[in-house]
Amino acid sequence: MRNTYIYTETKKLIKKYGTRDPFEIMDQMNIVVGETSRYKTLKGYCFMSCKTIYVMISSFLSEEEKMIVAAHELGHIILHRSQLKMAPMQDDTLYNMTDNTEYQANLFAADLLIEDEDIEEMVQNEDLDYFGLCSSLNATPELMSFKLYSLTKRGQAYHMPMEIQSNFLAK
């Protein structure tokens, strides 16, 4: 996939459905979403049965994690729909960098949940470090890393207002 494809797909969804909320988007797409306590380590999965798409999310997750997993599963539905017909797409770990489909679903989730403009606005604040940026935007550091990678791949350069301190372990 080219550098802008995933970002373009998220922008189309946001425009079409008028929201960044993956649960609202899936509801409008008639995707059946449910929670399960059946698996302790499985965060979520999606599958297709009789032309209906289902997303199951672990009930053990926090609300923030459920939102990220929902966006990630929506990424699989949008980007990898043909694979849903073969077998359920299961996610026991998020932010997997070794599997291409997982990597793409993570980029999709980051682009869906975090607005470019919000980062641009926050980065202007020189007192804000990387973790402050994450906190201000209610994003996990891992999700923010995917978002910044997406921005970089689309030609934007960011100099994070974070100083490296060699004595950080001494504190």
Tab-separated table of N, CA and C in Angstrom:
chain	number	residue	atom	x	y	z
A	1	MET	N	0.844	-1.189	0.000
A	1	MET	CA	0.000	0.000	0.000
A	1	MET	C	0.884	1.246	0.000
A	2	ARG	N	0.503	2.226	-0.770
A	2	ARG	CA	1.297	3.448	-0.814
A	2	ARG	C	1.126	4.236	0.484
A	3	ASN	N	2.011	5.188	0.681
A	3	ASN	CA	2.082	5.913	1.950
A	3	ASN	C	0.797	6.625	2.348
A	4	THR	N	0.007	7.051	1.385
A	4	THR	CA	-1.199	7.815	1.713
A	4	THR	C	-2.479	6.983	1.698
A	5	TYR	N	-2.408	5.739	1.264
A	5	TYR	CA	-3.620	4.938	1.083
A	5	TYR	C	-4.422	4.785	2.377
A	6	ILE	N	-3.774	4.363	3.439
A	6	ILE	CA	-4.487	4.115	4.695
A	6	ILE	C	-5.076	5.417	5.228
A	7	TYR	N	-4.293	6.477	5.187
A	7	TYR	CA	-4.780	7.781	5.639
A	7	TYR	C	-5.995	8.209	4.812
A	8	THR	N	-5.919	8.035	3.509
A	8	THR	CA	-7.027	8.404	2.620
A	8	THR	C	-8.281	7.603	2.952
A	9	GLU	N	-8.122	6.324	3.230
A	9	GLU	CA	-9.275	5.490	3.588
A	9	GLU	C	-9.923	5.968	4.890
A	10	THR	N	-9.116	6.360	5.868
A	10	THR	CA	-9.708	6.855	7.124
A	10	THR	C	-10.441	8.170	6.882
A	11	LYS	N	-9.870	9.034	6.057
A	11	LYS	CA	-10.534	10.313	5.766
A	11	LYS	C	-11.878	10.088	5.068
A	12	LYS	N	-11.937	9.121	4.158
A	12	LYS	CA	-13.199	8.800	3.481
A	12	LYS	C	-14.257	8.349	4.488
A	13	LEU	N	-13.858	7.482	5.414
A	13	LEU	CA	-14.808	6.994	6.432
A	13	LEU	C	-15.306	8.128	7.314
A	14	ILE	N	-14.384	8.967	7.757
A	14	ILE	CA	-14.751	10.083	8.636
A	14	ILE	C	-15.731	11.007	7.921
A	15	LYS	N	-15.458	11.295	6.665
A	15	LYS	CA	-16.349	12.166	5.893
A	15	LYS	C	-17.711	11.507	5.676
A	16	LYS	N	-17.707	10.236	5.318
A	16	LYS	CA	-18.953	9.534	5.016
A	16	LYS	C	-19.845	9.387	6.246
A	17	TYR	N	-19.253	9.055	7.390
A	17	TYR	CA	-20.051	8.759	8.580
A	17	TYR	C	-20.082	9.898	9.601
A	18	GLY	N	-19.299	10.950	9.365
A	18	GLY	CA	-19.351	12.132	10.222
A	18	GLY	C	-18.815	11.932	11.630
A	19	THR	N	-17.922	10.977	11.808
A	19	THR	CA	-17.375	10.715	13.137
A	19	THR	C	-16.044	9.986	13.019
A	20	ARG	N	-15.253	10.064	14.086
A	20	ARG	CA	-14.017	9.294	14.200
A	20	ARG	C	-14.216	8.092	15.118
A	21	ASP	N	-15.374	7.993	15.721
A	21	ASP	CA	-15.651	6.931	16.683
A	21	ASP	C	-15.856	5.604	15.943
A	22	PRO	N	-14.967	4.626	16.152
A	22	PRO	CA	-15.098	3.368	15.408
A	22	PRO	C	-16.388	2.615	15.719
A	23	PHE	N	-16.899	2.751	16.946
A	23	PHE	CA	-18.153	2.072	17.288
A	23	PHE	C	-19.322	2.664	16.501
A	24	GLU	N	-19.358	3.990	16.382
A	24	GLU	CA	-20.421	4.638	15.609
A	24	GLU	C	-20.318	4.281	14.128
A	25	ILE	N	-19.091	4.259	13.615
A	25	ILE	CA	-18.899	3.907	12.201
A	25	ILE	C	-19.367	2.478	11.946
A	26	MET	N	-18.951	1.558	12.820
A	26	MET	CA	-19.353	0.157	12.625
A	26	MET	C	-20.861	-0.008	12.747
A	27	ASP	N	-21.484	0.740	13.639
A	27	ASP	CA	-22.938	0.687	13.768
A	27	ASP	C	-23.601	1.124	12.462
A	28	GLN	N	-23.119	2.230	11.886
A	28	GLN	CA	-23.689	2.723	10.633
A	28	GLN	C	-23.398	1.783	9.458
A	29	MET	N	-22.335	0.988	9.569
A	29	MET	CA	-21.996	0.019	8.519
A	29	MET	C	-22.700	-1.327	8.735
A	30	ASN	N	-23.560	-1.384	9.764
A	30	ASN	CA	-24.277	-2.622	10.112
A	30	ASN	C	-23.342	-3.773	10.479
A	31	ILE	N	-22.237	-3.432	11.111
A	31	ILE	CA	-21.310	-4.431	11.635
A	31	ILE	C	-21.766	-4.754	13.052
A	32	VAL	N	-21.872	-6.025	13.368
A	32	VAL	CA	-22.315	-6.455	14.691
A	32	VAL	C	-21.112	-6.432	15.632
A	33	VAL	N	-21.214	-5.636	16.699
A	33	VAL	CA	-20.124	-5.505	17.669
A	33	VAL	C	-20.586	-6.058	19.006
A	34	GLY	N	-19.743	-6.860	19.615
A	34	GLY	CA	-20.064	-7.423	20.922
A	34	GLY	C	-18.829	-7.524	21.784
A	35	GLU	N	-19.051	-7.829	23.047
A	35	GLU	CA	-17.952	-8.045	23.979
A	35	GLU	C	-17.949	-9.498	24.406
A	36	THR	N	-16.764	-9.976	24.728
A	36	THR	CA	-16.630	-11.353	25.181
A	36	THR	C	-15.659	-11.434	26.352
A	37	SER	N	-15.961	-12.321	27.279
A	37	SER	CA	-15.044	-12.599	28.387
A	37	SER	C	-14.501	-14.020	28.250
A	38	ARG	N	-14.657	-14.559	27.080
A	38	ARG	CA	-14.281	-15.948	26.823
A	38	ARG	C	-12.765	-16.160	26.818
A	39	TYR	N	-12.019	-15.166	26.346
A	39	TYR	CA	-10.566	-15.303	26.211
A	39	TYR	C	-9.875	-14.240	27.051
A	40	LYS	N	-8.888	-14.642	27.835
A	40	LYS	CA	-8.165	-13.691	28.694
A	40	LYS	C	-7.136	-12.878	27.909
A	41	THR	N	-6.488	-13.485	26.924
A	41	THR	CA	-5.401	-12.795	26.227
A	41	THR	C	-5.811	-12.198	24.886
A	42	LEU	N	-6.911	-12.607	24.333
A	42	LEU	CA	-7.352	-12.106	23.033
A	42	LEU	C	-8.049	-10.761	23.214
A	43	LYS	N	-7.503	-9.721	22.585
A	43	LYS	CA	-8.069	-8.378	22.732
A	43	LYS	C	-9.291	-8.176	21.847
A	44	GLY	N	-9.271	-8.779	20.673
A	44	GLY	CA	-10.400	-8.632	19.773
A	44	GLY	C	-10.224	-9.471	18.530
A	45	TYR	N	-11.323	-9.652	17.827
A	45	TYR	CA	-11.257	-10.345	16.551
A	45	TYR	C	-12.467	-9.962	15.714
A	46	CYS	N	-12.325	-10.169	14.405
A	46	CYS	CA	-13.438	-9.904	13.501
A	46	CYS	C	-13.538	-11.056	12.514
A	47	PHE	N	-14.761	-11.288	12.073
A	47	PHE	CA	-14.993	-12.366	11.120
A	47	PHE	C	-16.269	-12.081	10.340
A	48	MET	N	-16.434	-12.821	9.243
A	48	MET	CA	-17.623	-12.687	8.414
A	48	MET	C	-18.344	-14.027	8.391
A	49	SER	N	-19.652	-13.975	8.571
A	49	SER	CA	-20.476	-15.178	8.505
A	49	SER	C	-21.793	-14.807	7.838
A	50	CYS	N	-22.151	-15.539	6.804
A	50	CYS	CA	-23.401	-15.272	6.065
A	50	CYS	C	-23.514	-13.808	5.651
A	51	LYS	N	-22.421	-13.260	5.142
A	51	LYS	CA	-22.340	-11.886	4.644
A	51	LYS	C	-22.502	-10.823	5.727
A	52	THR	N	-22.476	-11.216	6.989
A	52	THR	CA	-22.519	-10.273	8.102
A	52	THR	C	-21.140	-10.242	8.746
A	53	ILE	N	-20.657	-9.035	9.040
A	53	ILE	CA	-19.356	-8.883	9.688
A	53	ILE	C	-19.576	-8.707	11.183
A	54	TYR	N	-18.770	-9.416	11.956
A	54	TYR	CA	-18.834	-9.374	13.414
A	54	TYR	C	-17.492	-8.919	13.970
A	55	VAL	N	-17.548	-8.119	15.033
A	55	VAL	CA	-16.354	-7.722	15.781
A	55	VAL	C	-16.610	-8.057	17.236
A	56	MET	N	-15.689	-8.788	17.828
A	56	MET	CA	-15.775	-9.124	19.245
A	56	MET	C	-14.583	-8.496	19.953
A	57	ILE	N	-14.857	-7.841	21.080
A	57	ILE	CA	-13.823	-7.143	21.845
A	57	ILE	C	-13.840	-7.672	23.269
A	58	SER	N	-12.660	-7.859	23.825
A	58	SER	CA	-12.535	-8.387	25.179
A	58	SER	C	-13.179	-7.456	26.197
A	59	SER	N	-13.964	-8.023	27.078
A	59	SER	CA	-14.599	-7.233	28.140
A	59	SER	C	-13.609	-6.903	29.251
A	60	PHE	N	-12.417	-7.474	29.211
A	60	PHE	CA	-11.398	-7.217	30.229
A	60	PHE	C	-10.629	-5.921	29.969
A	61	LEU	N	-10.834	-5.293	28.825
A	61	LEU	CA	-10.086	-4.091	28.456
A	61	LEU	C	-10.703	-2.835	29.055
A	62	SER	N	-9.870	-1.800	29.216
A	62	SER	CA	-10.374	-0.489	29.628
A	62	SER	C	-11.146	0.122	28.457
A	63	GLU	N	-11.893	1.178	28.723
A	63	GLU	CA	-12.653	1.846	27.650
A	63	GLU	C	-11.713	2.387	26.578
A	64	GLU	N	-10.572	2.931	26.999
A	64	GLU	CA	-9.587	3.448	26.045
A	64	GLU	C	-9.064	2.320	25.151
A	65	GLU	N	-8.748	1.184	25.753
A	65	GLU	CA	-8.263	0.045	24.974
A	65	GLU	C	-9.340	-0.493	24.034
A	66	LYS	N	-10.583	-0.507	24.483
A	66	LYS	CA	-11.680	-0.973	23.624
A	66	LYS	C	-11.813	-0.088	22.389
A	67	MET	N	-11.644	1.214	22.567
A	67	MET	CA	-11.723	2.148	21.440
A	67	MET	C	-10.604	1.862	20.430
A	68	ILE	N	-9.395	1.633	20.946
A	68	ILE	CA	-8.260	1.344	20.067
A	68	ILE	C	-8.461	0.014	19.347
A	69	VAL	N	-8.896	-1.007	20.079
A	69	VAL	CA	-9.131	-2.321	19.465
A	69	VAL	C	-10.246	-2.223	18.424
A	70	ALA	N	-11.298	-1.471	18.718
A	70	ALA	CA	-12.387	-1.297	17.747
A	70	ALA	C	-11.870	-0.632	16.473
A	71	ALA	N	-11.046	0.405	16.615
A	71	ALA	CA	-10.480	1.076	15.444
A	71	ALA	C	-9.561	0.131	14.673
A	72	HIS	N	-8.802	-0.659	15.392
A	72	HIS	CA	-7.900	-1.635	14.779
A	72	HIS	C	-8.691	-2.683	13.983
A	73	GLU	N	-9.744	-3.207	14.580
A	73	GLU	CA	-10.568	-4.211	13.887
A	73	GLU	C	-11.274	-3.594	12.681
A	74	LEU	N	-11.721	-2.354	12.811
A	74	LEU	CA	-12.317	-1.658	11.673
A	74	LEU	C	-11.286	-1.529	10.552
A	75	GLY	N	-10.029	-1.306	10.926
A	75	GLY	CA	-8.955	-1.276	9.933
A	75	GLY	C	-8.867	-2.579	9.163
A	76	HIS	N	-8.959	-3.695	9.874
A	76	HIS	CA	-8.957	-4.993	9.183
A	76	HIS	C	-10.143	-5.096	8.228
A	77	ILE	N	-11.300	-4.646	8.667
A	77	ILE	CA	-12.506	-4.745	7.838
A	77	ILE	C	-12.361	-3.916	6.563
A	78	ILE	N	-11.838	-2.716	6.690
A	78	ILE	CA	-11.692	-1.829	5.533
A	78	ILE	C	-10.539	-2.266	4.637
A	79	LEU	N	-9.406	-2.619	5.233
A	79	LEU	CA	-8.194	-2.889	4.457
A	79	LEU	C	-8.025	-4.347	4.035
A	80	HIS	N	-8.602	-5.271	4.793
A	80	HIS	CA	-8.338	-6.699	4.569
A	80	HIS	C	-9.621	-7.522	4.499
A	81	ARG	N	-10.654	-6.949	3.947
A	81	ARG	CA	-11.972	-7.604	3.928
A	81	ARG	C	-11.925	-9.002	3.308
A	82	SER	N	-11.163	-9.178	2.257
A	82	SER	CA	-11.130	-10.495	1.601
A	82	SER	C	-10.583	-11.574	2.531
A	83	GLN	N	-9.718	-11.200	3.456
A	83	GLN	CA	-9.161	-12.179	4.390
A	83	GLN	C	-10.164	-12.594	5.460
A	84	LEU	N	-11.172	-11.761	5.709
A	84	LEU	CA	-12.190	-12.107	6.704
A	84	LEU	C	-12.995	-13.330	6.279
A	85	LYS	N	-13.100	-13.542	4.986
A	85	LYS	CA	-13.876	-14.673	4.473
A	85	LYS	C	-13.165	-16.002	4.713
A	86	MET	N	-11.839	-15.943	4.904
A	86	MET	CA	-11.059	-17.172	5.071
A	86	MET	C	-11.037	-17.648	6.519
A	87	ALA	N	-10.797	-16.718	7.454
A	87	ALA	CA	-10.700	-17.084	8.873
A	87	ALA	C	-10.812	-15.817	9.705
A	88	PRO	N	-11.218	-15.940	10.959
A	88	PRO	CA	-11.279	-14.753	11.811
A	88	PRO	C	-9.899	-14.112	11.944
A	89	MET	N	-9.863	-12.794	11.996
A	89	MET	CA	-8.617	-12.077	12.247
A	89	MET	C	-8.567	-11.811	13.737
A	90	GLN	N	-7.611	-12.432	14.413
A	90	GLN	CA	-7.523	-12.363	15.867
A	90	GLN	C	-6.346	-11.503	16.288
A	91	ASP	N	-6.551	-10.717	17.334
A	91	ASP	CA	-5.506	-9.838	17.837
A	91	ASP	C	-5.306	-10.068	19.318
A	92	ASP	N	-4.215	-10.752	19.650
A	92	ASP	CA	-3.897	-10.895	21.063
A	92	ASP	C	-2.846	-9.883	21.490
A	93	THR	N	-2.217	-9.248	20.518
A	93	THR	CA	-1.299	-8.159	20.830
A	93	THR	C	-1.582	-7.027	19.861
A	94	LEU	N	-1.555	-5.832	20.372
A	94	LEU	CA	-1.658	-4.659	19.507
A	94	LEU	C	-0.251	-4.170	19.213
A	95	TYR	N	-0.135	-3.335	18.238
A	95	TYR	CA	1.125	-2.691	17.871
A	95	TYR	C	2.164	-3.675	17.354
A	96	ASN	N	1.724	-4.743	16.720
A	96	ASN	CA	2.630	-5.719	16.134
A	96	ASN	C	3.270	-5.106	14.892
A	97	MET	N	4.591	-5.070	14.859
A	97	MET	CA	5.306	-4.467	13.734
A	97	MET	C	5.794	-5.519	12.737
A	98	THR	N	5.648	-6.800	13.058
A	98	THR	CA	6.198	-7.831	12.190
A	98	THR	C	5.190	-8.357	11.177
A	99	ASP	N	3.925	-8.310	11.482
A	99	ASP	CA	2.882	-8.795	10.581
A	99	ASP	C	2.315	-7.610	9.810
A	100	ASN	N	2.361	-7.674	8.488
A	100	ASN	CA	1.955	-6.540	7.658
A	100	ASN	C	0.493	-6.146	7.858
A	101	THR	N	-0.411	-7.121	7.976
A	101	THR	CA	-1.823	-6.767	8.152
A	101	THR	C	-2.050	-6.104	9.510
A	102	GLU	N	-1.356	-6.570	10.539
A	102	GLU	CA	-1.487	-5.956	11.864
A	102	GLU	C	-0.909	-4.545	11.857
A	103	TYR	N	0.216	-4.391	11.211
A	103	TYR	CA	0.866	-3.089	11.087
A	103	TYR	C	-0.071	-2.092	10.394
A	104	GLN	N	-0.685	-2.522	9.299
A	104	GLN	CA	-1.601	-1.647	8.568
A	104	GLN	C	-2.835	-1.308	9.397
A	105	ALA	N	-3.369	-2.281	10.136
A	105	ALA	CA	-4.534	-2.016	10.995
A	105	ALA	C	-4.172	-1.034	12.103
A	106	ASN	N	-2.941	-1.095	12.601
A	106	ASN	CA	-2.492	-0.142	13.617
A	106	ASN	C	-2.379	1.270	13.045
A	107	LEU	N	-1.832	1.387	11.838
A	107	LEU	CA	-1.766	2.701	11.188
A	107	LEU	C	-3.170	3.256	10.974
A	108	PHE	N	-4.076	2.405	10.544
A	108	PHE	CA	-5.465	2.805	10.337
A	108	PHE	C	-6.059	3.327	11.647
A	109	ALA	N	-5.870	2.583	12.739
A	109	ALA	CA	-6.412	2.991	14.040
A	109	ALA	C	-5.852	4.345	14.461
A	110	ALA	N	-4.555	4.534	14.286
A	110	ALA	CA	-3.928	5.803	14.671
A	110	ALA	C	-4.470	6.958	13.836
A	111	ASP	N	-4.594	6.749	12.525
A	111	ASP	CA	-5.110	7.813	11.661
A	111	ASP	C	-6.586	8.096	11.916
A	112	LEU	N	-7.336	7.084	12.302
A	112	LEU	CA	-8.753	7.285	12.597
A	112	LEU	C	-8.943	8.033	13.914
A	113	LEU	N	-8.210	7.646	14.933
A	113	LEU	CA	-8.459	8.167	16.278
A	113	LEU	C	-7.760	9.485	16.596
A	114	ILE	N	-6.664	9.785	15.907
A	114	ILE	CA	-5.897	10.995	16.216
A	114	ILE	C	-5.882	11.908	14.998
A	115	GLU	N	-6.352	13.128	15.169
A	115	GLU	CA	-6.377	14.095	14.069
A	115	GLU	C	-5.000	14.712	13.864
A	116	ASP	N	-4.592	14.872	12.613
A	116	ASP	CA	-3.326	15.535	12.297
A	116	ASP	C	-3.267	16.923	12.923
A	117	GLU	N	-4.358	17.652	12.802
A	117	GLU	CA	-4.401	19.030	13.281
A	117	GLU	C	-4.186	19.118	14.791
A	118	ASP	N	-4.682	18.141	15.527
A	118	ASP	CA	-4.484	18.140	16.976
A	118	ASP	C	-3.007	18.011	17.321
A	119	ILE	N	-2.303	17.173	16.591
A	119	ILE	CA	-0.865	17.024	16.835
A	119	ILE	C	-0.145	18.310	16.480
A	120	GLU	N	-0.478	18.889	15.327
A	120	GLU	CA	0.157	20.140	14.911
A	120	GLU	C	-0.015	21.216	15.975
A	121	GLU	N	-1.214	21.315	16.519
A	121	GLU	CA	-1.497	22.309	17.551
A	121	GLU	C	-0.703	22.027	18.827
A	122	MET	N	-0.675	20.784	19.245
A	122	MET	CA	0.011	20.414	20.484
A	122	MET	C	1.527	20.562	20.380
A	123	VAL	N	2.091	20.240	19.221
A	123	VAL	CA	3.538	20.301	19.049
A	123	VAL	C	4.046	21.741	19.169
A	124	GLN	N	3.179	22.702	18.898
A	124	GLN	CA	3.571	24.105	19.027
A	124	GLN	C	3.885	24.484	20.471
A	125	ASN	N	3.362	23.726	21.414
A	125	ASN	CA	3.603	23.980	22.830
A	125	ASN	C	4.975	23.432	23.195
A	126	GLU	N	5.940	24.318	23.411
A	126	GLU	CA	7.315	23.892	23.659
A	126	GLU	C	7.499	23.199	25.000
A	127	ASP	N	6.558	23.347	25.908
A	127	ASP	CA	6.674	22.712	27.217
A	127	ASP	C	6.161	21.273	27.214
A	128	LEU	N	5.672	20.818	26.100
A	128	LEU	CA	5.046	19.503	26.025
A	128	LEU	C	6.037	18.473	25.494
A	129	ASP	N	6.314	17.427	26.274
A	129	ASP	CA	7.166	16.357	25.777
A	129	ASP	C	6.298	15.287	25.110
A	130	TYR	N	6.938	14.231	24.650
A	130	TYR	CA	6.230	13.177	23.921
A	130	TYR	C	5.095	12.586	24.747
A	131	PHE	N	5.374	12.287	26.002
A	131	PHE	CA	4.354	11.665	26.842
A	131	PHE	C	3.268	12.665	27.225
A	132	GLY	N	3.622	13.941	27.296
A	132	GLY	CA	2.619	14.976	27.503
A	132	GLY	C	1.695	15.086	26.304
A	133	LEU	N	2.268	14.947	25.108
A	133	LEU	CA	1.470	14.945	23.878
A	133	LEU	C	0.493	13.776	23.899
A	134	CYS	N	1.008	12.603	24.265
A	134	CYS	CA	0.148	11.410	24.346
A	134	CYS	C	-0.980	11.632	25.343
A	135	SER	N	-0.631	12.143	26.501
A	135	SER	CA	-1.623	12.370	27.552
A	135	SER	C	-2.662	13.400	27.122
A	136	SER	N	-2.209	14.483	26.516
A	136	SER	CA	-3.124	15.548	26.086
A	136	SER	C	-4.126	15.066	25.048
A	137	LEU	N	-3.714	14.117	24.226
A	137	LEU	CA	-4.588	13.615	23.162
A	137	LEU	C	-5.232	12.277	23.517
A	138	ASN	N	-5.085	11.862	24.781
A	138	ASN	CA	-5.646	10.583	25.251
A	138	ASN	C	-5.237	9.420	24.355
A	139	ALA	N	-3.965	9.395	23.986
A	139	ALA	CA	-3.434	8.338	23.122
A	139	ALA	C	-2.328	7.592	23.858
A	140	THR	N	-2.281	6.296	23.673
A	140	THR	CA	-1.174	5.539	24.241
A	140	THR	C	0.105	5.918	23.493
A	141	PRO	N	1.261	5.799	24.139
A	141	PRO	CA	2.516	6.094	23.433
A	141	PRO	C	2.687	5.252	22.169
A	142	GLU	N	2.253	4.007	22.215
A	142	GLU	CA	2.378	3.141	21.041
A	142	GLU	C	1.502	3.630	19.888
A	143	LEU	N	0.264	3.999	20.191
A	143	LEU	CA	-0.633	4.508	19.151
A	143	LEU	C	-0.082	5.810	18.574
A	144	MET	N	0.450	6.672	19.444
A	144	MET	CA	1.030	7.933	18.983
A	144	MET	C	2.226	7.673	18.067
A	145	SER	N	3.011	6.654	18.366
A	145	SER	CA	4.149	6.320	17.498
A	145	SER	C	3.674	5.981	16.088
A	146	PHE	N	2.592	5.226	15.996
A	146	PHE	CA	2.040	4.905	14.676
A	146	PHE	C	1.540	6.166	13.978
A	147	LYS	N	0.917	7.062	14.712
A	147	LYS	CA	0.415	8.301	14.105
A	147	LYS	C	1.572	9.145	13.586
A	148	LEU	N	2.615	9.292	14.388
A	148	LEU	CA	3.762	10.088	13.950
A	148	LEU	C	4.453	9.435	12.754
A	149	TYR	N	4.490	8.118	12.733
A	149	TYR	CA	5.048	7.415	11.582
A	149	TYR	C	4.204	7.696	10.339
A	150	SER	N	2.891	7.681	10.489
A	150	SER	CA	1.998	7.985	9.372
A	150	SER	C	2.257	9.398	8.844
A	151	LEU	N	2.382	10.344	9.758
A	151	LEU	CA	2.652	11.728	9.358
A	151	LEU	C	3.979	11.833	8.613
A	152	THR	N	4.987	11.151	9.111
A	152	THR	CA	6.305	11.173	8.480
A	152	THR	C	6.244	10.561	7.085
A	153	LYS	N	5.538	9.452	6.945
A	153	LYS	CA	5.411	8.798	5.642
A	153	LYS	C	4.671	9.673	4.636
A	154	ARG	N	3.846	10.572	5.137
A	154	ARG	CA	3.111	11.479	4.250
A	154	ARG	C	3.868	12.784	4.043
A	155	GLY	N	5.143	12.813	4.450
A	155	GLY	CA	6.004	13.943	4.138
A	155	GLY	C	6.072	15.041	5.172
A	156	GLN	N	5.461	14.843	6.315
A	156	GLN	CA	5.518	15.865	7.350
A	156	GLN	C	6.667	15.548	8.302
A	157	ALA	N	7.365	16.573	8.729
A	157	ALA	CA	8.488	16.387	9.651
A	157	ALA	C	8.134	17.004	10.994
A	158	TYR	N	8.397	16.256	12.025
A	158	TYR	CA	8.129	16.751	13.367
A	158	TYR	C	9.383	16.660	14.203
A	159	HIS	N	9.658	17.743	14.892
A	159	HIS	CA	10.730	17.770	15.875
A	159	HIS	C	10.036	17.811	17.220
A	160	MET	N	10.016	16.679	17.846
A	160	MET	CA	9.298	16.586	19.113
A	160	MET	C	9.986	17.449	20.164
A	161	PRO	N	9.212	18.193	20.945
A	161	PRO	CA	9.787	19.057	21.979
A	161	PRO	C	10.186	18.245	23.210
A	162	MET	N	11.100	17.314	23.003
A	162	MET	CA	11.510	16.427	24.084
A	162	MET	C	13.021	16.387	24.127
A	163	GLU	N	13.576	16.768	25.240
A	163	GLU	CA	15.018	16.743	25.391
A	163	GLU	C	15.451	15.389	25.933
A	164	ILE	N	16.549	14.894	25.392
A	164	ILE	CA	17.095	13.632	25.888
A	164	ILE	C	17.971	13.944	27.085
A	165	GLN	N	17.692	13.291	28.172
A	165	GLN	CA	18.471	13.496	29.393
A	165	GLN	C	19.192	12.203	29.726
A	166	SER	N	20.520	12.270	29.745
A	166	SER	CA	21.301	11.059	29.980
A	166	SER	C	21.169	10.530	31.398
A	167	ASN	N	20.685	11.353	32.300
A	167	ASN	CA	20.577	10.924	33.697
A	167	ASN	C	19.159	10.518	34.089
A	168	PHE	N	18.330	10.189	33.134
A	168	PHE	CA	16.938	9.903	33.470
A	168	PHE	C	16.787	8.710	34.407
A	169	LEU	N	17.709	7.761	34.383
A	169	LEU	CA	17.623	6.610	35.279
A	169	LEU	C	18.046	6.958	36.700
A	170	ALA	N	18.780	8.030	36.848
A	170	ALA	CA	19.276	8.418	38.172
A	170	ALA	C	18.194	9.068	39.023
A	171	LYS	N	17.108	9.476	38.427
A	171	LYS	CA	16.049	10.178	39.164
A	171	LYS	C	15.196	9.236	39.954
